[in-house]
Amino acid sequence: SDPRYPFFMGYNFFEFTRRYDKGGSEEEFGMFAYGECAISDMNQSGKLYTVWDLAPVRDRAGDDLAQAVASAYGGAVQPTFGAGPCFQSQARR
C-alpha cells in the first residue's frame, strides 16, 4: 500500500493462459501455456473439464513473460513447475 496511490487495488494481465479454444492468433496471448500433465478433472455446471499443469511462455525475444511481469513490480517468479502429481509419479518409475 502506498499513500500516493490510495485507489490502486491490483494489476491484471490479459490473458493468464493461452486461448486454445479459439485457436489461430488467439494463441499468441497468455503468460502460461498448458503443459503435458493432466492433473485432474473438474466438473463445471455438469460439464467435465481437464485441469492441466502450466508451462512458462516466452515472448518473441525469448524472455519469460511471468518473470517479466513479476520483475516490473519488484517481485520474482518462484516456479513449481515439475512439482505436480504427474511429475511425482513419473519420478517413482
PDB file of N, CA and C in Angstrom:
ATOM      1  N   SER A   1       0.845  -1.183   0.000  1.00  0.00           N
ATOM      2  CA  SER A   1       0.000   0.000   0.000  1.00  0.00           C
ATOM      3  C   SER A   1       0.882   1.235   0.000  1.00  0.00           C
ATOM      4  N   ASP A   2       0.550   2.195  -0.845  1.00  0.00           N
ATOM      5  CA  ASP A   2       1.308   3.436  -0.956  1.00  0.00           C
ATOM      6  C   ASP A   2       0.328   4.596  -0.835  1.00  0.00           C
ATOM      7  N   PRO A   3       0.525   5.494   0.131  1.00  0.00           N
ATOM      8  CA  PRO A   3      -0.424   6.601   0.316  1.00  0.00           C
ATOM      9  C   PRO A   3      -0.538   7.511  -0.909  1.00  0.00           C
ATOM     10  N   ARG A   4       0.452   7.485  -1.793  1.00  0.00           N
ATOM     11  CA  ARG A   4       0.373   8.316  -3.014  1.00  0.00           C
ATOM     12  C   ARG A   4      -0.632   7.741  -4.004  1.00  0.00           C
ATOM     13  N   TYR A   5      -0.958   6.452  -3.863  1.00  0.00           N
ATOM     14  CA  TYR A   5      -1.882   5.783  -4.783  1.00  0.00           C
ATOM     15  C   TYR A   5      -2.945   5.019  -3.987  1.00  0.00           C
ATOM     16  N   PRO A   6      -3.828   5.732  -3.288  1.00  0.00           N
ATOM     17  CA  PRO A   6      -4.789   5.039  -2.418  1.00  0.00           C
ATOM     18  C   PRO A   6      -5.834   4.208  -3.167  1.00  0.00           C
ATOM     19  N   PHE A   7      -6.008   4.445  -4.459  1.00  0.00           N
ATOM     20  CA  PHE A   7      -7.048   3.733  -5.189  1.00  0.00           C
ATOM     21  C   PHE A   7      -6.514   2.541  -5.981  1.00  0.00           C
ATOM     22  N   PHE A   8      -5.209   2.344  -5.970  1.00  0.00           N
ATOM     23  CA  PHE A   8      -4.636   1.210  -6.681  1.00  0.00           C
ATOM     24  C   PHE A   8      -4.933  -0.058  -5.902  1.00  0.00           C
ATOM     25  N   MET A   9      -5.623  -1.007  -6.560  1.00  0.00           N
ATOM     26  CA  MET A   9      -6.011  -2.234  -5.867  1.00  0.00           C
ATOM     27  C   MET A   9      -5.340  -3.476  -6.424  1.00  0.00           C
ATOM     28  N   GLY A  10      -4.718  -3.383  -7.576  1.00  0.00           N
ATOM     29  CA  GLY A  10      -4.106  -4.571  -8.130  1.00  0.00           C
ATOM     30  C   GLY A  10      -3.756  -4.392  -9.589  1.00  0.00           C
ATOM     31  N   TYR A  11      -3.419  -5.506 -10.217  1.00  0.00           N
ATOM     32  CA  TYR A  11      -2.962  -5.499 -11.599  1.00  0.00           C
ATOM     33  C   TYR A  11      -3.568  -6.703 -12.302  1.00  0.00           C
ATOM     34  N   ASN A  12      -3.917  -6.529 -13.559  1.00  0.00           N
ATOM     35  CA  ASN A  12      -4.462  -7.626 -14.351  1.00  0.00           C
ATOM     36  C   ASN A  12      -3.594  -7.824 -15.587  1.00  0.00           C
ATOM     37  N   PHE A  13      -3.317  -9.066 -15.905  1.00  0.00           N
ATOM     38  CA  PHE A  13      -2.568  -9.391 -17.123  1.00  0.00           C
ATOM     39  C   PHE A  13      -3.496 -10.150 -18.044  1.00  0.00           C
ATOM     40  N   PHE A  14      -3.632  -9.727 -19.279  1.00  0.00           N
ATOM     41  CA  PHE A  14      -4.511 -10.370 -20.259  1.00  0.00           C
ATOM     42  C   PHE A  14      -3.647 -11.192 -21.194  1.00  0.00           C
ATOM     43  N   GLU A  15      -3.863 -12.361 -21.315  1.00  0.00           N
ATOM     44  CA  GLU A  15      -4.568 -13.439 -20.685  1.00  0.00           C
ATOM     45  C   GLU A  15      -3.601 -14.194 -19.782  1.00  0.00           C
ATOM     46  N   PHE A  16      -4.150 -14.850 -18.758  1.00  0.00           N
ATOM     47  CA  PHE A  16      -3.325 -15.646 -17.859  1.00  0.00           C
ATOM     48  C   PHE A  16      -2.792 -16.877 -18.587  1.00  0.00           C
ATOM     49  N   THR A  17      -3.676 -17.589 -19.287  1.00  0.00           N
ATOM     50  CA  THR A  17      -3.252 -18.749 -20.078  1.00  0.00           C
ATOM     51  C   THR A  17      -3.644 -18.562 -21.535  1.00  0.00           C
ATOM     52  N   ARG A  18      -2.969 -19.284 -22.390  1.00  0.00           N
ATOM     53  CA  ARG A  18      -3.275 -19.225 -23.827  1.00  0.00           C
ATOM     54  C   ARG A  18      -4.702 -19.669 -24.102  1.00  0.00           C
ATOM     55  N   ARG A  19      -5.300 -19.102 -25.156  1.00  0.00           N
ATOM     56  CA  ARG A  19      -6.684 -19.426 -25.527  1.00  0.00           C
ATOM     57  C   ARG A  19      -6.692 -20.498 -26.605  1.00  0.00           C
ATOM     58  N   TYR A  20      -6.510 -21.726 -26.195  1.00  0.00           N
ATOM     59  CA  TYR A  20      -6.511 -22.832 -27.147  1.00  0.00           C
ATOM     60  C   TYR A  20      -7.884 -23.057 -27.761  1.00  0.00           C
ATOM     61  N   ASP A  21      -8.931 -22.651 -27.033  1.00  0.00           N
ATOM     62  CA  ASP A  21     -10.285 -22.877 -27.528  1.00  0.00           C
ATOM     63  C   ASP A  21     -10.614 -22.020 -28.745  1.00  0.00           C
ATOM     64  N   LYS A  22      -9.971 -20.880 -28.890  1.00  0.00           N
ATOM     65  CA  LYS A  22     -10.233 -20.005 -30.030  1.00  0.00           C
ATOM     66  C   LYS A  22      -9.300 -20.307 -31.208  1.00  0.00           C
ATOM     67  N   GLY A  23      -8.070 -20.751 -30.892  1.00  0.00           N
ATOM     68  CA  GLY A  23      -7.109 -21.075 -31.948  1.00  0.00           C
ATOM     69  C   GLY A  23      -6.580 -19.852 -32.666  1.00  0.00           C
ATOM     70  N   GLY A  24      -5.791 -20.096 -33.703  1.00  0.00           N
ATOM     71  CA  GLY A  24      -5.230 -19.014 -34.522  1.00  0.00           C
ATOM     72  C   GLY A  24      -4.393 -18.033 -33.726  1.00  0.00           C
ATOM     73  N   SER A  25      -4.549 -16.748 -34.040  1.00  0.00           N
ATOM     74  CA  SER A  25      -3.743 -15.708 -33.402  1.00  0.00           C
ATOM     75  C   SER A  25      -4.051 -15.560 -31.916  1.00  0.00           C
ATOM     76  N   GLU A  26      -5.190 -16.079 -31.456  1.00  0.00           N
ATOM     77  CA  GLU A  26      -5.535 -16.009 -30.029  1.00  0.00           C
ATOM     78  C   GLU A  26      -4.524 -16.776 -29.180  1.00  0.00           C
ATOM     79  N   GLU A  27      -3.842 -17.732 -29.793  1.00  0.00           N
ATOM     80  CA  GLU A  27      -2.856 -18.498 -29.043  1.00  0.00           C
ATOM     81  C   GLU A  27      -1.559 -17.718 -28.840  1.00  0.00           C
ATOM     82  N   GLU A  28      -1.501 -16.506 -29.357  1.00  0.00           N
ATOM     83  CA  GLU A  28      -0.333 -15.649 -29.132  1.00  0.00           C
ATOM     84  C   GLU A  28      -0.400 -14.972 -27.758  1.00  0.00           C
ATOM     85  N   PHE A  29      -1.587 -14.967 -27.159  1.00  0.00           N
ATOM     86  CA  PHE A  29      -1.777 -14.327 -25.854  1.00  0.00           C
ATOM     87  C   PHE A  29      -1.578 -15.345 -24.752  1.00  0.00           C
ATOM     88  N   GLY A  30      -1.212 -14.881 -23.575  1.00  0.00           N
ATOM     89  CA  GLY A  30      -1.121 -15.751 -22.406  1.00  0.00           C
ATOM     90  C   GLY A  30       0.263 -15.792 -21.804  1.00  0.00           C
ATOM     91  N   MET A  31       0.284 -15.734 -20.475  1.00  0.00           N
ATOM     92  CA  MET A  31       1.533 -15.773 -19.734  1.00  0.00           C
ATOM     93  C   MET A  31       1.995 -17.213 -19.518  1.00  0.00           C
ATOM     94  N   PHE A  32       1.020 -18.147 -19.546  1.00  0.00           N
ATOM     95  CA  PHE A  32       1.321 -19.563 -19.364  1.00  0.00           C
ATOM     96  C   PHE A  32       0.637 -20.374 -20.450  1.00  0.00           C
ATOM     97  N   ALA A  33       1.249 -21.482 -20.795  1.00  0.00           N
ATOM     98  CA  ALA A  33       0.649 -22.455 -21.706  1.00  0.00           C
ATOM     99  C   ALA A  33       0.248 -23.654 -20.864  1.00  0.00           C
ATOM    100  N   TYR A  34      -0.582 -24.523 -21.407  1.00  0.00           N
ATOM    101  CA  TYR A  34      -0.887 -25.763 -20.721  1.00  0.00           C
ATOM    102  C   TYR A  34       0.264 -26.723 -20.950  1.00  0.00           C
ATOM    103  N   GLY A  35       0.646 -27.420 -19.901  1.00  0.00           N
ATOM    104  CA  GLY A  35       1.723 -28.397 -20.007  1.00  0.00           C
ATOM    105  C   GLY A  35       1.193 -29.718 -20.555  1.00  0.00           C
ATOM    106  N   GLU A  36       1.939 -30.765 -20.313  1.00  0.00           N
ATOM    107  CA  GLU A  36       1.586 -32.086 -20.839  1.00  0.00           C
ATOM    108  C   GLU A  36       1.010 -33.001 -19.769  1.00  0.00           C
ATOM    109  N   CYS A  37       0.794 -32.482 -18.584  1.00  0.00           N
ATOM    110  CA  CYS A  37       0.349 -33.286 -17.460  1.00  0.00           C
ATOM    111  C   CYS A  37      -1.097 -32.949 -17.101  1.00  0.00           C
ATOM    112  N   ALA A  38      -1.998 -33.910 -17.264  1.00  0.00           N
ATOM    113  CA  ALA A  38      -3.384 -33.733 -16.831  1.00  0.00           C
ATOM    114  C   ALA A  38      -3.431 -33.969 -15.323  1.00  0.00           C
ATOM    115  N   ILE A  39      -3.681 -32.930 -14.552  1.00  0.00           N
ATOM    116  CA  ILE A  39      -3.629 -33.019 -13.096  1.00  0.00           C
ATOM    117  C   ILE A  39      -4.894 -33.640 -12.526  1.00  0.00           C
ATOM    118  N   SER A  40      -6.040 -33.219 -13.059  1.00  0.00           N
ATOM    119  CA  SER A  40      -7.305 -33.701 -12.529  1.00  0.00           C
ATOM    120  C   SER A  40      -8.418 -33.349 -13.508  1.00  0.00           C
ATOM    121  N   ASP A  41      -9.629 -33.762 -13.183  1.00  0.00           N
ATOM    122  CA  ASP A  41     -10.817 -33.345 -13.920  1.00  0.00           C
ATOM    123  C   ASP A  41     -11.654 -32.477 -13.000  1.00  0.00           C
ATOM    124  N   MET A  42     -12.395 -31.540 -13.598  1.00  0.00           N
ATOM    125  CA  MET A  42     -13.210 -30.609 -12.834  1.00  0.00           C
ATOM    126  C   MET A  42     -14.609 -30.567 -13.443  1.00  0.00           C
ATOM    127  N   ASN A  43     -15.619 -30.656 -12.607  1.00  0.00           N
ATOM    128  CA  ASN A  43     -16.998 -30.572 -13.059  1.00  0.00           C
ATOM    129  C   ASN A  43     -17.456 -29.130 -12.914  1.00  0.00           C
ATOM    130  N   GLN A  44     -17.813 -28.512 -14.012  1.00  0.00           N
ATOM    131  CA  GLN A  44     -18.311 -27.139 -14.017  1.00  0.00           C
ATOM    132  C   GLN A  44     -19.691 -27.146 -14.657  1.00  0.00           C
ATOM    133  N   SER A  45     -20.725 -26.974 -13.861  1.00  0.00           N
ATOM    134  CA  SER A  45     -22.113 -26.938 -14.335  1.00  0.00           C
ATOM    135  C   SER A  45     -22.474 -28.175 -15.165  1.00  0.00           C
ATOM    136  N   GLY A  46     -22.032 -29.328 -14.712  1.00  0.00           N
ATOM    137  CA  GLY A  46     -22.378 -30.569 -15.371  1.00  0.00           C
ATOM    138  C   GLY A  46     -21.493 -30.954 -16.536  1.00  0.00           C
ATOM    139  N   LYS A  47     -20.506 -30.131 -16.858  1.00  0.00           N
ATOM    140  CA  LYS A  47     -19.567 -30.463 -17.932  1.00  0.00           C
ATOM    141  C   LYS A  47     -18.205 -30.747 -17.316  1.00  0.00           C
ATOM    142  N   LEU A  48     -17.547 -31.800 -17.783  1.00  0.00           N
ATOM    143  CA  LEU A  48     -16.256 -32.208 -17.249  1.00  0.00           C
ATOM    144  C   LEU A  48     -15.118 -31.577 -18.046  1.00  0.00           C
ATOM    145  N   TYR A  49     -14.201 -30.926 -17.333  1.00  0.00           N
ATOM    146  CA  TYR A  49     -13.038 -30.281 -17.943  1.00  0.00           C
ATOM    147  C   TYR A  49     -11.763 -30.873 -17.349  1.00  0.00           C
ATOM    148  N   THR A  50     -10.726 -30.975 -18.165  1.00  0.00           N
ATOM    149  CA  THR A  50      -9.428 -31.439 -17.690  1.00  0.00           C
ATOM    150  C   THR A  50      -8.631 -30.240 -17.179  1.00  0.00           C
ATOM    151  N   VAL A  51      -8.002 -30.406 -16.019  1.00  0.00           N
ATOM    152  CA  VAL A  51      -7.142 -29.378 -15.446  1.00  0.00           C
ATOM    153  C   VAL A  51      -5.704 -29.762 -15.767  1.00  0.00           C
ATOM    154  N   TRP A  52      -5.017 -28.907 -16.503  1.00  0.00           N
ATOM    155  CA  TRP A  52      -3.641 -29.171 -16.940  1.00  0.00           C
ATOM    156  C   TRP A  52      -2.643 -28.407 -16.086  1.00  0.00           C
ATOM    157  N   ASP A  53      -1.428 -28.900 -16.030  1.00  0.00           N
ATOM    158  CA  ASP A  53      -0.357 -28.134 -15.392  1.00  0.00           C
ATOM    159  C   ASP A  53      -0.019 -26.934 -16.282  1.00  0.00           C
ATOM    160  N   LEU A  54       0.739 -26.001 -15.751  1.00  0.00           N
ATOM    161  CA  LEU A  54       1.101 -24.809 -16.512  1.00  0.00           C
ATOM    162  C   LEU A  54       2.569 -24.846 -16.905  1.00  0.00           C
ATOM    163  N   ALA A  55       2.860 -24.298 -18.064  1.00  0.00           N
ATOM    164  CA  ALA A  55       4.231 -24.212 -18.564  1.00  0.00           C
ATOM    165  C   ALA A  55       4.521 -22.746 -18.880  1.00  0.00           C
ATOM    166  N   PRO A  56       5.720 -22.264 -18.589  1.00  0.00           N
ATOM    167  CA  PRO A  56       6.043 -20.864 -18.867  1.00  0.00           C
ATOM    168  C   PRO A  56       6.031 -20.575 -20.366  1.00  0.00           C
ATOM    169  N   VAL A  57       5.665 -19.341 -20.705  1.00  0.00           N
ATOM    170  CA  VAL A  57       5.657 -18.888 -22.094  1.00  0.00           C
ATOM    171  C   VAL A  57       6.716 -17.802 -22.247  1.00  0.00           C
ATOM    172  N   ARG A  58       7.410 -17.828 -23.359  1.00  0.00           N
ATOM    173  CA  ARG A  58       8.412 -16.802 -23.650  1.00  0.00           C
ATOM    174  C   ARG A  58       7.920 -15.934 -24.803  1.00  0.00           C
ATOM    175  N   ASP A  59       8.305 -14.666 -24.749  1.00  0.00           N
ATOM    176  CA  ASP A  59       7.925 -13.770 -25.839  1.00  0.00           C
ATOM    177  C   ASP A  59       8.869 -13.981 -27.023  1.00  0.00           C
ATOM    178  N   ARG A  60       8.684 -13.192 -28.061  1.00  0.00           N
ATOM    179  CA  ARG A  60       9.492 -13.370 -29.287  1.00  0.00           C
ATOM    180  C   ARG A  60      10.977 -13.129 -29.063  1.00  0.00           C
ATOM    181  N   ALA A  61      11.312 -12.365 -28.027  1.00  0.00           N
ATOM    182  CA  ALA A  61      12.724 -12.108 -27.710  1.00  0.00           C
ATOM    183  C   ALA A  61      13.301 -13.204 -26.816  1.00  0.00           C
ATOM    184  N   GLY A  62      12.454 -14.142 -26.371  1.00  0.00           N
ATOM    185  CA  GLY A  62      12.928 -15.238 -25.536  1.00  0.00           C
ATOM    186  C   GLY A  62      12.804 -14.986 -24.047  1.00  0.00           C
ATOM    187  N   ASP A  63      12.150 -13.880 -23.657  1.00  0.00           N
ATOM    188  CA  ASP A  63      12.004 -13.566 -22.237  1.00  0.00           C
ATOM    189  C   ASP A  63      10.775 -14.263 -21.654  1.00  0.00           C
ATOM    190  N   ASP A  64      10.903 -14.765 -20.448  1.00  0.00           N
ATOM    191  CA  ASP A  64       9.822 -15.419 -19.726  1.00  0.00           C
ATOM    192  C   ASP A  64       8.794 -14.357 -19.332  1.00  0.00           C
ATOM    193  N   LEU A  65       7.552 -14.491 -19.803  1.00  0.00           N
ATOM    194  CA  LEU A  65       6.528 -13.469 -19.562  1.00  0.00           C
ATOM    195  C   LEU A  65       6.170 -13.327 -18.085  1.00  0.00           C
ATOM    196  N   ALA A  66       6.031 -14.435 -17.374  1.00  0.00           N
ATOM    197  CA  ALA A  66       5.691 -14.360 -15.949  1.00  0.00           C
ATOM    198  C   ALA A  66       6.790 -13.637 -15.173  1.00  0.00           C
ATOM    199  N   GLN A  67       8.040 -13.927 -15.505  1.00  0.00           N
ATOM    200  CA  GLN A  67       9.154 -13.262 -14.831  1.00  0.00           C
ATOM    201  C   GLN A  67       9.186 -11.776 -15.169  1.00  0.00           C
ATOM    202  N   ALA A  68       8.848 -11.419 -16.400  1.00  0.00           N
ATOM    203  CA  ALA A  68       8.830 -10.007 -16.801  1.00  0.00           C
ATOM    204  C   ALA A  68       7.777  -9.223 -16.016  1.00  0.00           C
ATOM    205  N   VAL A  69       6.585  -9.803 -15.852  1.00  0.00           N
ATOM    206  CA  VAL A  69       5.533  -9.136 -15.084  1.00  0.00           C
ATOM    207  C   VAL A  69       5.936  -9.031 -13.618  1.00  0.00           C
ATOM    208  N   ALA A  70       6.460 -10.107 -13.054  1.00  0.00           N
ATOM    209  CA  ALA A  70       6.894 -10.079 -11.655  1.00  0.00           C
ATOM    210  C   ALA A  70       8.001  -9.047 -11.436  1.00  0.00           C
ATOM    211  N   SER A  71       8.961  -8.986 -12.337  1.00  0.00           N
ATOM    212  CA  SER A  71      10.072  -8.032 -12.218  1.00  0.00           C
ATOM    213  C   SER A  71       9.593  -6.592 -12.300  1.00  0.00           C
ATOM    214  N   ALA A  72       8.594  -6.343 -13.130  1.00  0.00           N
ATOM    215  CA  ALA A  72       8.064  -4.981 -13.272  1.00  0.00           C
ATOM    216  C   ALA A  72       7.516  -4.452 -11.956  1.00  0.00           C
ATOM    217  N   TYR A  73       7.102  -5.348 -11.072  1.00  0.00           N
ATOM    218  CA  TYR A  73       6.551  -4.951  -9.776  1.00  0.00           C
ATOM    219  C   TYR A  73       7.475  -5.297  -8.622  1.00  0.00           C
ATOM    220  N   GLY A  74       8.740  -5.527  -8.922  1.00  0.00           N
ATOM    221  CA  GLY A  74       9.733  -5.764  -7.882  1.00  0.00           C
ATOM    222  C   GLY A  74       9.702  -7.170  -7.300  1.00  0.00           C
ATOM    223  N   GLY A  75       9.058  -8.095  -7.977  1.00  0.00           N
ATOM    224  CA  GLY A  75       8.965  -9.460  -7.472  1.00  0.00           C
ATOM    225  C   GLY A  75       9.776 -10.428  -8.309  1.00  0.00           C
ATOM    226  N   ALA A  76       9.579 -11.684  -8.050  1.00  0.00           N
ATOM    227  CA  ALA A  76      10.251 -12.748  -8.790  1.00  0.00           C
ATOM    228  C   ALA A  76       9.330 -13.949  -8.846  1.00  0.00           C
ATOM    229  N   VAL A  77       9.458 -14.718  -9.885  1.00  0.00           N
ATOM    230  CA  VAL A  77       8.681 -15.948 -10.019  1.00  0.00           C
ATOM    231  C   VAL A  77       9.375 -17.038  -9.220  1.00  0.00           C
ATOM    232  N   GLN A  78       8.598 -17.759  -8.461  1.00  0.00           N
ATOM    233  CA  GLN A  78       9.117 -18.907  -7.717  1.00  0.00           C
ATOM    234  C   GLN A  78       8.460 -20.142  -8.323  1.00  0.00           C
ATOM    235  N   PRO A  79       9.023 -20.633  -9.410  1.00  0.00           N
ATOM    236  CA  PRO A  79       8.360 -21.718 -10.142  1.00  0.00           C
ATOM    237  C   PRO A  79       8.266 -23.006  -9.342  1.00  0.00           C
ATOM    238  N   THR A  80       7.158 -23.678  -9.573  1.00  0.00           N
ATOM    239  CA  THR A  80       6.978 -25.007  -9.005  1.00  0.00           C
ATOM    240  C   THR A  80       6.740 -25.993 -10.139  1.00  0.00           C
ATOM    241  N   PHE A  81       7.163 -25.609 -11.352  1.00  0.00           N
ATOM    242  CA  PHE A  81       6.978 -26.489 -12.495  1.00  0.00           C
ATOM    243  C   PHE A  81       7.691 -27.805 -12.230  1.00  0.00           C
ATOM    244  N   GLY A  82       7.024 -28.879 -12.530  1.00  0.00           N
ATOM    245  CA  GLY A  82       7.606 -30.196 -12.302  1.00  0.00           C
ATOM    246  C   GLY A  82       7.372 -30.717 -10.904  1.00  0.00           C
ATOM    247  N   ALA A  83       6.518 -30.019 -10.119  1.00  0.00           N
ATOM    248  CA  ALA A  83       6.284 -30.455  -8.751  1.00  0.00           C
ATOM    249  C   ALA A  83       4.904 -31.071  -8.565  1.00  0.00           C
ATOM    250  N   GLY A  84       4.123 -31.157  -9.619  1.00  0.00           N
ATOM    251  CA  GLY A  84       2.753 -31.665  -9.525  1.00  0.00           C
ATOM    252  C   GLY A  84       2.693 -33.171  -9.389  1.00  0.00           C
ATOM    253  N   PRO A  85       1.471 -33.704  -9.211  1.00  0.00           N
ATOM    254  CA  PRO A  85       1.310 -35.148  -9.003  1.00  0.00           C
ATOM    255  C   PRO A  85       1.778 -35.990 -10.184  1.00  0.00           C
ATOM    256  N   CYS A  86       1.643 -35.502 -11.409  1.00  0.00           N
ATOM    257  CA  CYS A  86       2.092 -36.277 -12.573  1.00  0.00           C
ATOM    258  C   CYS A  86       3.603 -36.449 -12.554  1.00  0.00           C
ATOM    259  N   PHE A  87       4.299 -35.407 -12.153  1.00  0.00           N
ATOM    260  CA  PHE A  87       5.758 -35.463 -12.142  1.00  0.00           C
ATOM    261  C   PHE A  87       6.262 -36.332 -11.001  1.00  0.00           C
ATOM    262  N   GLN A  88       5.551 -36.311  -9.895  1.00  0.00           N
ATOM    263  CA  GLN A  88       5.946 -37.156  -8.763  1.00  0.00           C
ATOM    264  C   GLN A  88       5.793 -38.623  -9.109  1.00  0.00           C
ATOM    265  N   SER A  89       4.698 -38.972  -9.803  1.00  0.00           N
ATOM    266  CA  SER A  89       4.503 -40.381 -10.169  1.00  0.00           C
ATOM    267  C   SER A  89       5.508 -40.822 -11.229  1.00  0.00           C
ATOM    268  N   GLN A  90       5.905 -39.916 -12.107  1.00  0.00           N
ATOM    269  CA  GLN A  90       6.912 -40.251 -13.118  1.00  0.00           C
ATOM    270  C   GLN A  90       8.272 -40.475 -12.471  1.00  0.00           C
ATOM    271  N   ALA A  91       8.560 -39.724 -11.392  1.00  0.00           N
ATOM    272  CA  ALA A  91       9.840 -39.853 -10.718  1.00  0.00           C
ATOM    273  C   ALA A  91       9.959 -41.205 -10.016  1.00  0.00           C
ATOM    274  N   ARG A  92       8.830 -41.796  -9.636  1.00  0.00           N
ATOM    275  CA  ARG A  92       8.834 -43.083  -8.951  1.00  0.00           C
ATOM    276  C   ARG A  92       9.115 -44.249  -9.885  1.00  0.00           C
ATOM    277  N   ARG A  93       8.923 -44.055 -11.190  1.00  0.00           N
ATOM    278  CA  ARG A  93       9.081 -45.154 -12.161  1.00  0.00           C
ATOM    279  C   ARG A  93      10.519 -45.551 -12.366  1.00  0.00           C
TER     280      ARG A  93
END
